[in-house]
PDB file of C-alpha atoms and ligand atoms in Angstrom:
ATOM      1  CA  MET N   2       7.577  14.450  20.850  1.00 75.00           C
ATOM      2  CA  ALA N   3       9.647  12.471  18.348  1.00 86.00           C
ATOM      3  CA  ASP N   4      11.812  14.406  15.890  1.00 94.00           C
ATOM      4  CA  LEU N   5       9.970  13.701  12.629  1.00 95.00           C
ATOM      5  CA  ALA N   6      12.248  15.845  10.468  1.00 97.00           C
ATOM      6  CA  LYS N   7      15.162  13.759  11.723  1.00 97.00           C
ATOM      7  CA  LEU N   8      13.172  10.565  11.034  1.00 97.00           C
ATOM      8  CA  LYS N   9      12.567  11.622   7.423  1.00 97.00           C
ATOM      9  CA  GLU N  10      16.217  12.548   6.950  1.00 98.00           C
ATOM     10  CA  ALA N  11      17.446   9.295   8.549  1.00 98.00           C
ATOM     11  CA  MET N  12      15.149   7.245   6.276  1.00 97.00           C
ATOM     12  CA  GLY N  13      16.459   9.119   3.232  1.00 97.00           C
ATOM     13  CA  ASP N  14      20.068   8.599   4.382  1.00 98.00           C
ATOM     14  CA  LEU N  15      19.403   4.897   5.183  1.00 98.00           C
ATOM     15  CA  GLU N  16      20.524   5.461   8.782  1.00 98.00           C
ATOM     16  CA  GLU N  17      18.812   2.401  10.219  1.00 97.00           C
ATOM     17  CA  ASP N  18      19.910   2.917  13.843  1.00 98.00           C
ATOM     18  CA  ILE N  19      18.415   6.408  13.964  1.00 97.00           C
ATOM     19  CA  VAL N  20      15.159   5.250  12.311  1.00 97.00           C
ATOM     20  CA  VAL N  21      14.819   2.423  14.846  1.00 97.00           C
ATOM     21  CA  GLU N  22      15.518   4.763  17.768  1.00 97.00           C
ATOM     22  CA  ILE N  23      12.861   7.311  16.738  1.00 97.00           C
ATOM     23  CA  VAL N  24      10.267   4.682  15.774  1.00 96.00           C
ATOM     24  CA  ASP N  25      10.762   2.964  19.148  1.00 96.00           C
ATOM     25  CA  GLU N  26      10.168   6.326  20.809  1.00 95.00           C
ATOM     26  CA  VAL N  27       6.863   6.755  18.902  1.00 95.00           C
ATOM     27  CA  ALA N  28       5.783   3.179  19.669  1.00 93.00           C
ATOM     28  CA  ALA N  29       6.555   3.654  23.378  1.00 93.00           C
ATOM     29  CA  ALA N  30       4.609   6.934  23.447  1.00 91.00           C
ATOM     30  CA  GLY N  31       1.629   5.153  21.846  1.00 87.00           C
ATOM     31  CA  ALA N  32       0.807   8.168  19.691  1.00 86.00           C
ATOM     32  CA  GLY N  33       1.921   9.838  16.482  1.00 90.00           C
ATOM     33  CA  ALA N  34       2.172   6.657  14.410  1.00 90.00           C
ATOM     34  CA  GLN N  35       0.498   8.216  11.374  1.00 88.00           C
ATOM     35  CA  GLU N  36       2.832  11.219  11.486  1.00 92.00           C
ATOM     36  CA  ALA N  37       5.801   8.836  11.741  1.00 94.00           C
ATOM     37  CA  VAL N  38       4.589   6.859   8.693  1.00 91.00           C
ATOM     38  CA  ASP N  39       4.220  10.136   6.774  1.00 91.00           C
ATOM     39  CA  ALA N  40       7.785  11.104   7.717  1.00 95.00           C
ATOM     40  CA  LEU N  41       9.084   7.671   6.701  1.00 95.00           C
ATOM     41  CA  SER N  42       7.204   7.906   3.372  1.00 92.00           C
ATOM     42  CA  ALA N  43       8.757  11.340   2.765  1.00 94.00           C
ATOM     43  CA  GLY N  44      12.122   9.712   3.498  1.00 95.00           C
ATOM     44  CA  MET N  45      11.293   7.017   0.922  1.00 93.00           C
ATOM     45  CA  ASP N  46      10.684   9.786  -1.622  1.00 93.00           C
ATOM     46  CA  ILE N  47      14.235  10.993  -0.947  1.00 96.00           C
ATOM     47  CA  VAL N  48      15.470   7.419  -1.526  1.00 96.00           C
ATOM     48  CA  GLY N  49      13.497   7.303  -4.806  1.00 94.00           C
ATOM     49  CA  ASP N  50      14.904  10.655  -5.937  1.00 96.00           C
ATOM     50  CA  ARG N  51      18.463   9.563  -5.162  1.00 97.00           C
ATOM     51  CA  PHE N  52      17.854   6.333  -7.068  1.00 96.00           C
ATOM     52  CA  SER N  53      16.562   8.314 -10.069  1.00 96.00           C
ATOM     53  CA  ALA N  54      19.637  10.560  -9.848  1.00 97.00           C
ATOM     54  CA  GLY N  55      21.961   7.538  -9.918  1.00 97.00           C
ATOM     55  CA  GLU N  56      23.218   8.141  -6.347  1.00 97.00           C
ATOM     56  CA  TYR N  57      21.494   5.041  -4.950  1.00 97.00           C
ATOM     57  CA  PHE N  58      21.281   1.571  -6.476  1.00 96.00           C
ATOM     58  CA  VAL N  59      18.767  -1.287  -6.352  1.00 95.00           C
ATOM     59  CA  SER N  60      20.555  -2.667  -3.276  1.00 97.00           C
ATOM     60  CA  ASP N  61      19.758   0.645  -1.549  1.00 96.00           C
ATOM     61  CA  LEU N  62      16.071   0.324  -2.503  1.00 95.00           C
ATOM     62  CA  ILE N  63      16.064  -3.172  -0.998  1.00 93.00           C
ATOM     63  CA  TYR N  64      17.693  -1.923   2.201  1.00 96.00           C
ATOM     64  CA  ALA N  65      15.244   1.003   2.369  1.00 95.00           C
ATOM     65  CA  GLY N  66      12.386  -1.483   1.986  1.00 92.00           C
ATOM     66  CA  GLU N  67      13.712  -3.562   4.891  1.00 94.00           C
ATOM     67  CA  ILE N  68      14.115  -0.563   7.186  1.00 95.00           C
ATOM     68  CA  MET N  69      10.620   0.721   6.360  1.00 92.00           C
ATOM     69  CA  THR N  70       8.978  -2.712   6.704  1.00 90.00           C
ATOM     70  CA  ASP N  71      10.457  -3.184  10.192  1.00 92.00           C
ATOM     71  CA  ALA N  72       9.338   0.310  11.175  1.00 93.00           C
ATOM     72  CA  ILE N  73       5.774  -0.273   9.919  1.00 90.00           C
ATOM     73  CA  GLN N  74       5.599  -3.541  11.832  1.00 88.00           C
ATOM     74  CA  LYS N  75       6.381  -1.706  15.059  1.00 91.00           C
ATOM     75  CA  LEU N  76       3.782   0.970  14.341  1.00 90.00           C
ATOM     76  CA  SER N  77       1.006  -1.107  12.763  1.00 84.00           C
ATOM     77  CA  SER N  78      -0.937  -1.774  15.951  1.00 81.00           C
ATOM     78  CA  LEU N  79      -1.130   1.991  16.554  1.00 84.00           C
ATOM     79  CA  LEU N  80      -2.282   2.889  13.053  1.00 78.00           C
ATOM     80  CA  ALA N  81      -5.948   3.810  12.686  1.00 63.00           C
ATOM     81  CA  SER N  82      -6.817   2.283  16.038  1.00 56.00           C
ATOM     82  CA  GLY N  83      -9.885   3.472  17.887  1.00 51.00           C
ATOM     83  CA  ASP N  84     -12.103   2.793  14.883  1.00 51.00           C
ATOM     84  CA  ALA N  85     -12.456  -0.949  15.198  1.00 53.00           C
ATOM     85  CA  ALA N  86     -16.206  -1.349  14.879  1.00 54.00           C
ATOM     86  CA  SER N  87     -16.475  -4.896  13.557  1.00 58.00           C
ATOM     87  CA  VAL N  88     -17.363  -4.922   9.889  1.00 58.00           C
ATOM     88  CA  SER N  89     -16.901  -8.664   9.265  1.00 76.00           C
ATOM     89  CA  THR N  90     -16.593  -8.157   5.533  1.00 92.00           C
ATOM     90  CA  LYS N  91     -13.803  -9.704   3.484  1.00 96.00           C
ATOM     91  CA  ILE N  92     -11.581  -7.599   1.253  1.00 97.00           C
ATOM     92  CA  ILE N  93      -9.112  -8.896  -1.300  1.00 98.00           C
ATOM     93  CA  LEU N  94      -5.880  -6.907  -1.219  1.00 98.00           C
ATOM     94  CA  ALA N  95      -3.155  -7.428  -3.810  1.00 98.00           C
ATOM     95  CA  THR N  96      -0.155  -5.754  -5.373  1.00 98.00           C
ATOM     96  CA  VAL N  97      -0.892  -6.180  -9.061  1.00 98.00           C
ATOM     97  CA  LYS N  98       1.004  -8.241 -11.606  1.00 98.00           C
ATOM     98  CA  ASP N  99       4.629  -7.293 -12.333  1.00 98.00           C
ATOM     99  CA  ASP N 100       4.826  -5.003  -9.296  1.00 98.00           C
ATOM    100  CA  LEU N 101       6.814  -6.209  -6.267  1.00 97.00           C
ATOM    101  CA  HIS N 102       6.308  -3.211  -3.959  1.00 97.00           C
ATOM    102  CA  ASP N 103       4.374  -4.152  -0.840  1.00 94.00           C
ATOM    103  CA  ILE N 104       5.137  -1.606   1.864  1.00 92.00           C
ATOM    104  CA  GLY N 105       2.147   0.593   0.970  1.00 92.00           C
ATOM    105  CA  LYS N 106      -0.020  -2.519   0.694  1.00 94.00           C
ATOM    106  CA  ASN N 107       0.943  -3.585   4.188  1.00 90.00           C
ATOM    107  CA  ILE N 108       0.065  -0.154   5.576  1.00 90.00           C
ATOM    108  CA  VAL N 109      -3.349  -0.279   3.896  1.00 92.00           C
ATOM    109  CA  LYS N 110      -3.815  -3.793   5.292  1.00 91.00           C
ATOM    110  CA  ALA N 111      -3.145  -2.531   8.826  1.00 86.00           C
ATOM    111  CA  PHE N 112      -5.810   0.162   8.343  1.00 87.00           C
ATOM    112  CA  PHE N 113      -8.391  -2.305   7.005  1.00 91.00           C
ATOM    113  CA  GLU N 114      -7.743  -4.755   9.834  1.00 87.00           C
ATOM    114  CA  ALA N 115      -7.921  -2.002  12.432  1.00 81.00           C
ATOM    115  CA  ALA N 116     -11.349  -1.103  11.002  1.00 85.00           C
ATOM    116  CA  GLY N 117     -12.505  -4.700  11.466  1.00 88.00           C
ATOM    117  CA  PHE N 118     -12.318  -5.977   7.877  1.00 93.00           C
ATOM    118  CA  GLU N 119     -11.011  -9.464   7.164  1.00 95.00           C
ATOM    119  CA  VAL N 120      -8.221  -8.992   4.631  1.00 96.00           C
ATOM    120  CA  VAL N 121      -7.414 -11.733   2.144  1.00 98.00           C
ATOM    121  CA  ASP N 122      -3.876 -10.633   1.285  1.00 98.00           C
ATOM    122  CA  LEU N 123      -2.788 -12.220  -1.996  1.00 98.00           C
ATOM    123  CA  GLY N 124       0.698 -10.711  -1.812  1.00 98.00           C
ATOM    124  CA  ILE N 125       2.709  -9.183  -4.656  1.00 98.00           C
ATOM    125  CA  ASP N 126       2.852  -9.691  -8.442  1.00 98.00           C
ATOM    126  CA  VAL N 127      -0.656 -11.130  -8.418  1.00 98.00           C
ATOM    127  CA  ALA N 128      -2.141 -12.179 -11.759  1.00 98.00           C
ATOM    128  CA  PRO N 129      -5.660 -10.938 -12.609  1.00 98.00           C
ATOM    129  CA  GLU N 130      -6.878 -14.549 -12.910  1.00 98.00           C
ATOM    130  CA  LYS N 131      -5.865 -15.296  -9.327  1.00 98.00           C
ATOM    131  CA  ILE N 132      -7.730 -12.249  -8.027  1.00 98.00           C
ATOM    132  CA  VAL N 133     -10.870 -13.176  -9.969  1.00 98.00           C
ATOM    133  CA  ALA N 134     -10.672 -16.828  -8.870  1.00 98.00           C
ATOM    134  CA  THR N 135     -10.307 -15.814  -5.202  1.00 98.00           C
ATOM    135  CA  ALA N 136     -13.289 -13.444  -5.418  1.00 98.00           C
ATOM    136  CA  LYS N 137     -15.384 -16.208  -6.975  1.00 97.00           C
ATOM    137  CA  GLU N 138     -14.317 -18.974  -4.585  1.00 96.00           C
ATOM    138  CA  GLN N 139     -14.787 -16.905  -1.441  1.00 96.00           C
ATOM    139  CA  GLY N 140     -17.697 -14.731  -2.636  1.00 96.00           C
ATOM    140  CA  ILE N 141     -15.721 -11.546  -1.937  1.00 97.00           C
ATOM    141  CA  LYS N 142     -17.327  -8.296  -3.113  1.00 96.00           C
ATOM    142  CA  ILE N 143     -14.563  -5.772  -2.409  1.00 97.00           C
ATOM    143  CA  VAL N 144     -11.216  -5.801  -4.202  1.00 98.00           C
ATOM    144  CA  ALA N 145      -8.415  -3.351  -3.334  1.00 98.00           C
ATOM    145  CA  LEU N 146      -5.526  -3.188  -5.792  1.00 98.00           C
ATOM    146  CA  THR N 147      -2.228  -1.492  -5.168  1.00 98.00           C
ATOM    147  CA  GLY N 148       0.839  -0.691  -7.223  1.00 97.00           C
ATOM    148  CA  VAL N 149       3.701   1.781  -7.233  1.00 96.00           C
ATOM    149  CA  LEU N 150       5.156   1.361 -10.718  1.00 98.00           C
ATOM    150  CA  THR N 151       3.619   3.298 -13.590  1.00 97.00           C
ATOM    151  CA  LEU N 152       3.086  -0.012 -15.370  1.00 97.00           C
ATOM    152  CA  ALA N 153       0.922  -1.167 -12.455  1.00 98.00           C
ATOM    153  CA  LEU N 154      -1.868   0.843 -14.090  1.00 98.00           C
ATOM    154  CA  ASP N 155      -1.849  -1.634 -17.014  1.00 98.00           C
ATOM    155  CA  SER N 156      -2.111  -4.577 -14.608  1.00 98.00           C
ATOM    156  CA  MET N 157      -4.938  -2.883 -12.708  1.00 98.00           C
ATOM    157  CA  LYS N 158      -6.784  -2.350 -16.000  1.00 98.00           C
ATOM    158  CA  ALA N 159      -6.191  -5.999 -16.931  1.00 98.00           C
ATOM    159  CA  THR N 160      -7.638  -7.012 -13.565  1.00 98.00           C
ATOM    160  CA  VAL N 161     -10.811  -4.962 -14.098  1.00 98.00           C
ATOM    161  CA  GLU N 162     -11.106  -6.542 -17.563  1.00 98.00           C
ATOM    162  CA  ALA N 163     -10.644 -10.030 -16.116  1.00 98.00           C
ATOM    163  CA  PHE N 164     -13.667  -9.440 -13.861  1.00 98.00           C
ATOM    164  CA  GLU N 165     -15.637  -8.328 -16.937  1.00 98.00           C
ATOM    165  CA  ALA N 166     -14.535 -11.401 -18.906  1.00 97.00           C
ATOM    166  CA  ALA N 167     -15.567 -13.648 -16.001  1.00 97.00           C
ATOM    167  CA  GLY N 168     -19.028 -12.046 -16.066  1.00 97.00           C
ATOM    168  CA  ILE N 169     -18.839 -10.892 -12.430  1.00 96.00           C
ATOM    169  CA  ARG N 170     -17.765  -7.255 -12.842  1.00 97.00           C
ATOM    170  CA  ASP N 171     -21.059  -5.962 -11.443  1.00 96.00           C
ATOM    171  CA  ASP N 172     -20.763  -8.196  -8.369  1.00 95.00           C
ATOM    172  CA  VAL N 173     -17.591  -6.510  -7.068  1.00 97.00           C
ATOM    173  CA  ASN N 174     -16.414  -3.038  -6.107  1.00 98.00           C
ATOM    174  CA  ILE N 175     -12.843  -2.356  -7.179  1.00 98.00           C
ATOM    175  CA  LEU N 176     -10.685   0.218  -5.388  1.00 98.00           C
ATOM    176  CA  ILE N 177      -7.294   1.210  -6.788  1.00 98.00           C
ATOM    177  CA  GLY N 178      -4.515   2.855  -4.785  1.00 97.00           C
ATOM    178  CA  GLY N 179      -0.831   3.713  -4.795  1.00 96.00           C
ATOM    179  CA  ASN N 180       1.192   6.594  -6.225  1.00 94.00           C
ATOM    180  CA  PRO N 181       0.368   6.289  -9.958  1.00 97.00           C
ATOM    181  CA  VAL N 182      -3.415   6.160  -9.588  1.00 98.00           C
ATOM    182  CA  SER N 183      -5.577   9.214 -10.204  1.00 98.00           C
ATOM    183  CA  ALA N 184      -9.168  10.160 -11.002  1.00 98.00           C
ATOM    184  CA  GLU N 185      -8.258   9.955 -14.696  1.00 98.00           C
ATOM    185  CA  SER N 186      -6.730   6.474 -14.532  1.00 98.00           C
ATOM    186  CA  CYS N 187      -9.632   5.280 -12.389  1.00 98.00           C
ATOM    187  CA  ALA N 188     -12.148   6.496 -14.970  1.00 98.00           C
ATOM    188  CA  ALA N 189     -10.106   5.136 -17.878  1.00 97.00           C
ATOM    189  CA  MET N 190      -9.915   1.606 -16.480  1.00 98.00           C
ATOM    190  CA  LYS N 191     -13.472   1.751 -15.089  1.00 96.00           C
ATOM    191  CA  ALA N 192     -12.501   0.953 -11.517  1.00 98.00           C
ATOM    192  CA  ASP N 193     -15.098   1.960  -8.923  1.00 98.00           C
ATOM    193  CA  ALA N 194     -12.949   4.250  -6.774  1.00 98.00           C
ATOM    194  CA  TRP N 195      -9.390   5.395  -6.189  1.00 98.00           C
ATOM    195  CA  ALA N 196      -7.556   6.726  -3.153  1.00 95.00           C
ATOM    196  CA  HIS N 197      -4.079   7.641  -2.028  1.00 93.00           C
ATOM    197  CA  SER N 198      -4.809   7.739   1.657  1.00 88.00           C
ATOM    198  CA  PRO N 199      -5.386   4.456   3.523  1.00 87.00           C
ATOM    199  CA  ALA N 200      -7.814   6.275   5.836  1.00 84.00           C
ATOM    200  CA  ASP N 201      -9.923   7.314   2.830  1.00 88.00           C
ATOM    201  CA  SER N 202      -9.897   3.761   1.530  1.00 90.00           C
ATOM    202  CA  VAL N 203     -11.393   2.537   4.817  1.00 90.00           C
ATOM    203  CA  LYS N 204     -14.237   5.053   4.481  1.00 91.00           C
ATOM    204  CA  ILE N 205     -14.929   3.970   0.902  1.00 95.00           C
ATOM    205  CA  CYS N 206     -14.939   0.264   1.772  1.00 95.00           C
ATOM    206  CA  LYS N 207     -17.124   0.770   4.850  1.00 92.00           C
ATOM    207  CA  ASP N 208     -19.586   2.508   2.584  1.00 93.00           C
ATOM    208  CA  TRP N 209     -19.496  -0.429   0.145  1.00 95.00           C
ATOM    209  CA  ALA N 210     -19.911  -2.875   3.014  1.00 91.00           C
ATOM    210  CA  GLY N 211     -23.014  -0.941   4.084  1.00 84.00           C
ATOM    211  CA  LYS N 212     -21.539   0.010   7.485  1.00 63.00           C
TER     212      LYS N 212
HETATM  213  C1  LIG H 319      11.501   0.545  -1.559  1.00 80.70           C
HETATM  214  C2  LIG H 319      11.411   0.593  -3.072  1.00 80.70           C
HETATM  215  C3  LIG H 319      11.650  -0.598  -3.771  1.00 80.70           C
HETATM  216  C4  LIG H 319      11.829  -1.952  -3.070  1.00 80.70           C
HETATM  217  C5  LIG H 319      10.436  -2.410  -2.586  1.00 80.70           C
HETATM  218  C6  LIG H 319      10.491  -3.247  -1.329  1.00 80.70           C
HETATM  219  C7  LIG H 319       9.120  -3.586  -0.856  1.00 80.70           C
HETATM  220  N1  LIG H 319       9.088  -4.596   0.001  1.00 80.70           N
HETATM  221  O1  LIG H 319       8.098  -3.005  -1.217  1.00 80.70           O
HETATM  222  C8  LIG H 319      12.400  -2.858  -4.226  1.00 80.70           C
HETATM  223  C9  LIG H 319      13.899  -2.993  -4.055  1.00 80.70           C
HETATM  224  C10 LIG H 319      11.805  -4.249  -4.350  1.00 80.70           C
HETATM  225  C11 LIG H 319      12.115  -2.001  -5.462  1.00 80.70           C
HETATM  226  C12 LIG H 319      12.260  -2.509  -6.735  1.00 80.70           C
HETATM  227  C13 LIG H 319      12.107  -1.733  -7.880  1.00 80.70           C
HETATM  228  N2  LIG H 319      11.820  -0.439  -7.948  1.00 80.70           N
HETATM  229 CO1  LIG H 319      11.255   0.587  -6.406  1.00 80.70          CO
HETATM  230  N3  LIG H 319      11.078   1.853  -5.069  1.00 80.70           N
HETATM  231  C14 LIG H 319      11.088   1.813  -3.757  1.00 80.70           C
HETATM  232  C15 LIG H 319      10.852   3.208  -3.145  1.00 80.70           C
HETATM  233  C16 LIG H 319      12.193   3.808  -2.716  1.00 80.70           C
HETATM  234  C17 LIG H 319       9.889   3.267  -1.973  1.00 80.70           C
HETATM  235  C18 LIG H 319       8.507   2.639  -2.213  1.00 80.70           C
HETATM  236  C19 LIG H 319       7.742   2.640  -0.905  1.00 80.70           C
HETATM  237  O2  LIG H 319       7.664   1.642  -0.230  1.00 80.70           O
HETATM  238  N4  LIG H 319       7.266   3.838  -0.488  1.00 80.70           N
HETATM  239  C20 LIG H 319       6.629   3.999   0.821  1.00 80.70           C
HETATM  240  C21 LIG H 319       5.176   3.514   0.791  1.00 80.70           C
HETATM  241  C22 LIG H 319       4.550   3.681   2.182  1.00 80.70           C
HETATM  242  O3  LIG H 319       4.483   4.339  -0.131  1.00 80.70           O
HETATM  243  P1  LIG H 319       3.434   3.773  -1.202  1.00 80.70           P
HETATM  244  O4  LIG H 319       3.763   2.428  -1.651  1.00 80.70           O
HETATM  245  O5  LIG H 319       3.248   4.840  -2.219  1.00 80.70           O
HETATM  246  O6  LIG H 319       2.081   3.630  -0.342  1.00 80.70           O
HETATM  247  C23 LIG H 319       1.390   4.733   0.213  1.00 80.70           C
HETATM  248  C24 LIG H 319       0.311   5.314  -0.701  1.00 80.70           C
HETATM  249  O7  LIG H 319       0.620   5.219  -2.073  1.00 80.70           O
HETATM  250  C25 LIG H 319      -0.934   4.568  -0.318  1.00 80.70           C
HETATM  251  N5  LIG H 319      -1.262   3.327  -0.982  1.00 80.70           N
HETATM  252  C26 LIG H 319      -0.473   2.361  -1.439  1.00 80.70           C
HETATM  253  N6  LIG H 319      -1.192   1.336  -1.895  1.00 80.70           N
HETATM  254  C27 LIG H 319      -2.470   1.644  -1.733  1.00 80.70           C
HETATM  255  C28 LIG H 319      -3.620   0.938  -2.024  1.00 80.70           C
HETATM  256  C29 LIG H 319      -4.857   1.484  -1.730  1.00 80.70           C
HETATM  257  C30 LIG H 319      -6.093   0.711  -2.058  1.00 80.70           C
HETATM  258  C31 LIG H 319      -4.910   2.799  -1.168  1.00 80.70           C
HETATM  259  C32 LIG H 319      -6.195   3.428  -0.889  1.00 80.70           C
HETATM  260  C33 LIG H 319      -3.755   3.488  -0.877  1.00 80.70           C
HETATM  261  C34 LIG H 319      -2.538   2.914  -1.152  1.00 80.70           C
HETATM  262  O8  LIG H 319      -0.755   4.278   1.043  1.00 80.70           O
HETATM  263  C35 LIG H 319       0.626   4.191   1.401  1.00 80.70           C
HETATM  264  C36 LIG H 319       0.822   4.966   2.706  1.00 80.70           C
HETATM  265  O9  LIG H 319       0.644   6.324   2.520  1.00 80.70           O
HETATM  266  C37 LIG H 319      10.206   3.946  -4.368  1.00 80.70           C
HETATM  267  C38 LIG H 319      10.332   5.469  -4.350  1.00 80.70           C
HETATM  268  C39 LIG H 319       9.061   6.165  -3.874  1.00 80.70           C
HETATM  269  N7  LIG H 319       9.147   7.402  -3.634  1.00 80.70           N
HETATM  270  O10 LIG H 319       8.003   5.561  -3.770  1.00 80.70           O
HETATM  271  C40 LIG H 319      10.881   3.257  -5.537  1.00 80.70           C
HETATM  272  C41 LIG H 319      10.192   3.198  -6.932  1.00 80.70           C
HETATM  273  C42 LIG H 319       8.703   2.937  -6.755  1.00 80.70           C
HETATM  274  N8  LIG H 319      10.830   2.059  -7.565  1.00 80.70           N
HETATM  275  C43 LIG H 319      11.085   2.276  -8.795  1.00 80.70           C
HETATM  276  C44 LIG H 319      11.752   1.354  -9.637  1.00 80.70           C
HETATM  277  C45 LIG H 319      12.137   1.863 -11.014  1.00 80.70           C
HETATM  278  C46 LIG H 319      12.043   0.046  -9.212  1.00 80.70           C
HETATM  279  C47 LIG H 319      12.702  -1.072 -10.040  1.00 80.70           C
HETATM  280  C48 LIG H 319      12.258  -1.139 -11.514  1.00 80.70           C
HETATM  281  C49 LIG H 319      14.229  -0.895  -9.905  1.00 80.70           C
HETATM  282  C50 LIG H 319      15.054  -1.852 -10.750  1.00 80.70           C
HETATM  283  N9  LIG H 319      15.761  -1.292 -11.702  1.00 80.70           N
HETATM  284  O11 LIG H 319      15.041  -3.043 -10.542  1.00 80.70           O
HETATM  285  C51 LIG H 319      12.284  -2.324  -9.249  1.00 80.70           C
HETATM  286  C52 LIG H 319      10.946  -2.877  -9.760  1.00 80.70           C
HETATM  287  C53 LIG H 319      10.558  -4.165  -9.117  1.00 80.70           C
HETATM  288  C54 LIG H 319       9.115  -4.482  -9.455  1.00 80.70           C
HETATM  289  N10 LIG H 319       8.895  -5.248 -10.528  1.00 80.70           N
HETATM  290  O12 LIG H 319       8.214  -4.045  -8.749  1.00 80.70           O
HETATM  291  C55 LIG H 319      10.570   3.629  -9.257  1.00 80.70           C
HETATM  292  C56 LIG H 319       9.250   3.488 -10.044  1.00 80.70           C
HETATM  293  C57 LIG H 319       9.230   4.336 -11.294  1.00 80.70           C
HETATM  294  C58 LIG H 319       7.898   4.247 -11.965  1.00 80.70           C
HETATM  295  N11 LIG H 319       7.230   5.372 -12.021  1.00 80.70           N
HETATM  296  O13 LIG H 319       7.455   3.224 -12.414  1.00 80.70           O
HETATM  297  C59 LIG H 319      10.488   4.403  -7.938  1.00 80.70           C
HETATM  298  C60 LIG H 319       9.418   5.511  -7.916  1.00 80.70           C
HETATM  299  C61 LIG H 319      11.894   5.015  -7.637  1.00 80.70           C
HETATM  300  C62 LIG H 319      12.265   6.096  -8.634  1.00 80.70           C
HETATM  301  N12 LIG H 319      12.097   7.361  -8.297  1.00 80.70           N
HETATM  302  O14 LIG H 319      12.740   5.803  -9.711  1.00 80.70           O
HETATM  303  N13 LIG H 319      11.750  -0.768  -5.138  1.00 80.70           N
END
């Protein structure tokens, strides 16, 4: 059994060698990927707290992002596996405008793909117009938005409004996720659902896809 407390601490301390060692252990065991991601995320919270306290700098956030991205890549095939009933429904996934954080997005993507969805990943800092245009062009009915910055909520709201302005709001289901979202923000921006857990988001989207 991998030492998850040590994994969390190593992520927080930016000890890349130790993170790699423990993640390799989990990948080789073929189990415990979700617990490892939770430990890494808790380590990222330590990084965030140290950044807020002025102990870490932007360069440390970048390094933390690189360590976590590599770790997620190693674990992604193990995440949410065993639930791969083919859904054959497309989902747009995007980090909203002005937000560059994509680690959470990539985890959610791994969950959606493991559940059999086809993910149209528009990347980071995605303008509302691009999301609307993609939904129109490809006839996509499910849109999952992610963001980590508080200001991402404004961009999510702008995206919902862009669907209204395009006259296709009722044709799509919009899911919002990431740390700043809540029941209140979901209701305020009139999104259709919100979630923090990628596993919950799969359930919601399967429901929307009629599966
Ligand atoms: C790594 C990091 C970065 C990296 C990101 C690299 C990358 N490739 O993503 C870089 C260096 C780019 C960065 C930049 C900045 N960052 Co930053 N960053 C972080 C840090 C340390 C970790 C974020 C992360 O990846 N967490 C791990 C992932 C797995 O968690 P997650 O994204 O929340 O995703 C999980 C859930 O939320 C959920 N989820 C996510 N999306 C979705 C979507 C759906 C649909 C669902 C259902 C679920 C879901 O599932 C995931 C798995 O559980 C956080 C601190 C923290 N505790 O979050 C700060 C943090 C987010 N950053 C912060 C700041 C201030 C910045 C900068 C402004 C710094 C600066 N001065 O330049 C810039 C902003 C750039 C921009 N415009 O976006 C603040 C945000 C404050 C705020 N409330 O707005 C934080 C909180 C740090 C802090 N405590 O001050 N950052």
